[in-house]
XYZ file of C-alpha atoms in Angstrom:
243
model
C -75.396 175.082 163.517
C -75.042 177.363 160.398
C -76.369 180.106 162.346
C -74.009 179.084 165.301
C -71.009 179.372 162.905
C -71.957 182.859 161.184
C -72.230 184.006 165.135
C -68.922 182.837 165.693
C -67.561 184.402 162.398
C -69.372 187.737 163.309
C -67.597 187.514 166.697
C -64.143 187.051 165.492
C -64.739 189.650 162.813
C -65.799 192.102 165.432
C -63.115 191.446 167.805
C -59.803 191.210 165.223
C -60.844 193.942 162.823
C -59.667 196.808 164.947
C -56.570 194.972 165.423
C -55.162 194.579 161.909
C -55.312 198.576 161.706
C -52.541 199.149 164.272
C -49.471 200.124 162.566
C -50.513 199.242 159.117
C -52.428 201.994 157.853
C -50.144 202.394 154.962
C -49.613 198.777 154.223
C -46.231 199.043 155.846
C -44.672 195.602 157.121
C -43.358 195.272 160.691
C -40.272 193.375 159.264
C -39.648 196.311 156.979
C -39.565 199.036 159.965
C -37.161 196.794 162.065
C -34.723 196.285 159.412
C -34.324 199.883 158.750
C -33.510 200.662 162.443
C -32.347 197.542 163.756
C -30.551 194.438 162.749
C -31.379 192.150 166.165
C -32.283 188.686 164.803
C -34.801 188.176 167.628
C -36.751 191.507 166.988
C -36.626 190.672 163.008
C -38.223 187.172 163.757
C -40.841 188.759 166.141
C -41.635 191.412 163.312
C -41.799 188.651 160.690
C -44.330 186.847 163.051
C -46.413 189.938 163.658
C -46.553 190.323 159.829
C -47.487 186.577 159.309
C -50.119 187.190 161.890
C -51.658 190.253 160.408
C -51.649 188.808 156.850
C -53.681 185.604 158.216
C -56.246 188.014 160.070
C -56.413 190.038 156.783
C -57.000 187.028 154.367
C -59.396 185.556 156.753
C -61.464 189.342 156.989
C -61.389 189.462 152.916
C -62.187 185.980 151.880
C -65.436 184.826 151.255
C -65.674 181.993 154.064
C -68.792 179.642 153.177
C -70.310 178.597 156.506
C -72.102 175.699 154.507
C -68.823 174.659 153.252
C -67.123 174.887 156.403
C -70.006 172.964 157.998
C -69.617 170.261 155.515
C -66.117 169.916 154.876
C -65.257 169.492 158.549
C -67.595 166.698 159.251
C -67.127 165.047 156.176
C -63.539 164.061 157.020
C -64.598 162.288 159.938
C -67.596 160.327 158.863
C -66.120 159.373 155.737
C -63.073 157.779 156.851
C -63.567 156.833 160.375
C -64.817 153.185 161.129
C -66.650 154.554 164.349
C -69.411 155.587 161.800
C -69.467 152.210 159.989
C -73.030 151.606 160.739
C -73.886 154.731 158.717
C -72.820 153.194 155.630
C -76.492 151.946 154.819
C -77.912 154.947 155.552
C -79.457 155.657 152.045
C -81.390 152.427 152.410
C -83.346 153.982 155.170
C -84.287 157.044 153.496
C -87.252 155.775 151.416
C -88.906 154.466 155.186
C -88.265 157.758 156.390
C -89.611 159.831 153.286
C -93.227 157.824 153.757
C -93.244 158.623 157.572
C -92.236 162.455 156.641
C -95.175 162.187 153.937
C -97.751 161.086 156.313
C -96.705 163.514 159.129
C -96.931 166.534 156.710
C -100.016 165.409 155.378
C -101.661 165.430 159.013
C -100.124 168.711 159.370
C -101.858 170.077 156.216
C -105.037 168.697 157.237
C -104.896 169.863 160.858
C -103.852 173.367 159.332
C -106.812 173.084 156.949
C -109.315 172.358 159.936
C -107.940 175.516 161.801
C -108.202 177.579 158.783
C -111.784 176.956 158.323
C -112.422 177.117 162.100
C -110.817 180.624 161.819
C -112.178 181.718 158.550
C -115.576 181.210 160.143
C -114.608 183.330 163.177
C -113.379 186.167 160.898
C -116.415 185.805 158.624
C -118.688 186.543 161.909
C -116.353 189.459 162.613
C -116.742 190.695 159.054
C -112.816 190.238 158.474
C -111.293 189.063 154.969
C -110.566 185.446 154.444
C -106.930 184.568 155.690
C -104.505 182.351 153.617
C -102.395 179.966 154.906
C -99.116 178.148 153.477
C -97.673 175.250 155.204
C -93.618 174.917 154.688
C -91.406 172.506 155.820
C -88.127 171.816 154.412
C -85.713 170.797 156.924
C -86.283 167.271 156.430
C -84.886 167.543 153.024
C -81.909 169.665 153.937
C -81.403 167.232 156.570
C -81.353 164.100 154.352
C -79.450 166.060 151.942
C -76.437 167.050 154.329
C -76.116 163.463 155.806
C -75.990 162.036 152.210
C -73.171 164.767 151.173
C -71.525 163.823 154.476
C -71.532 160.266 153.703
C -70.917 160.505 149.972
C -73.895 158.336 149.276
C -76.024 160.312 146.692
C -74.959 158.019 143.993
C -76.108 155.043 145.980
C -79.530 156.723 146.765
C -79.893 157.408 143.282
C -79.553 153.808 142.389
C -82.757 153.108 144.191
C -84.705 154.874 141.805
C -86.980 155.703 144.687
C -89.168 158.786 143.417
C -89.591 156.786 139.765
C -90.824 153.940 141.785
C -93.130 156.045 143.889
C -94.823 158.084 140.903
C -95.444 154.589 139.148
C -96.926 153.042 141.820
C -99.178 156.036 142.481
C -100.140 156.587 138.881
C -100.992 152.729 138.881
C -103.103 153.180 141.680
C -105.223 156.201 140.274
C -105.858 154.201 137.074
C -107.240 151.201 139.017
C -109.349 153.310 141.311
C -110.780 155.250 138.028
C -111.403 151.666 136.574
C -113.260 150.494 139.805
C -115.369 153.878 140.071
C -116.577 153.413 136.316
C -117.769 149.690 137.406
C -119.135 151.304 140.731
C -121.151 154.186 138.737
C -122.241 151.738 136.269
C -123.600 149.131 139.075
C -125.157 152.247 140.965
C -123.178 151.763 143.984
C -122.789 155.423 144.862
C -121.147 155.099 148.322
C -118.271 152.611 146.850
C -117.945 155.474 143.821
C -117.415 157.996 146.712
C -115.087 156.094 148.709
C -113.031 155.513 145.261
C -113.110 159.145 144.355
C -111.918 160.388 147.806
C -109.215 157.725 147.638
C -108.103 159.207 144.243
C -108.160 162.451 146.145
C -105.447 161.380 148.670
C -103.469 159.442 146.032
C -103.123 162.991 144.120
C -102.350 164.724 147.352
C -99.555 161.915 148.195
C -98.151 162.539 144.590
C -97.754 166.129 145.012
C -96.318 165.776 148.272
C -93.650 163.279 146.859
C -92.936 165.959 143.826
C -92.385 168.823 146.379
C -90.427 166.293 148.495
C -88.263 165.683 145.349
C -87.912 169.089 144.297
C -86.845 170.219 147.790
C -84.281 167.421 148.193
C -82.718 168.145 144.750
C -82.304 171.859 145.561
C -80.734 170.910 148.734
C -78.410 168.432 147.381
C -77.391 170.941 144.523
C -76.797 173.777 147.176
C -74.530 171.373 149.375
C -72.691 169.859 146.432
C -71.799 173.237 144.982
C -68.483 172.866 146.121
C -66.197 170.052 147.093
C -66.698 169.101 150.580
C -63.240 167.516 151.349
C -60.492 166.212 149.724
C -60.912 163.346 147.172
C -57.925 161.383 148.620
C -59.801 160.499 151.711
C -60.134 156.882 152.079
C -63.755 155.862 152.571
C -63.114 152.480 154.551
C -66.605 151.724 155.303
C -67.953 151.695 151.540
C -65.560 149.237 150.248
C -68.379 146.831 150.269
C -70.333 148.445 147.415
């Protein structure tokens, strides 16, 4: 969507840029030129309209129009005050579940990429090539969540859930529990159980890192989208009255 807006803006600039140079190279107003030679009211009105159009086009070309701000402000007016979107008033409650699914998906993608990397490295080693490095990056989910939260003005409600703090506390407690159980397993000389607990600790640490990356990405996206006001503060958010 952002790319589409930028494409439209580039097309508008290319189409209208030559038009504003017609007759205004010396910054002369059409209305002033008409007044010097003709006092006809119709021609004066046309000249004033021409000056207004030229001024609007010039202002649009010279202003710093932010595509992100345009994308958020236009949709926020509809999403925040229209009863058609009342079903989205509890959207922030769904985010924890969506994040869990996203973390599971990302973990599977990383594991799949790691397997492909190992296979490719073996082929490269046979061919005498160097060890190739792979990095998996996915921030579309965070940007999407931040965008919807910004449209619905629900960042406060999501923050009130203290979701990330709860996740971090839960994972830390699970890691401590696994370490204690692993110590007991080693004392009992149960090596298979100790290996399973060590594997579980590794998985928990990976989940912790994934949630941290997701938190940083989401906070960055929210900061990026909320750098400017997305719409008028006087808009009545009818479907948030229950909170």
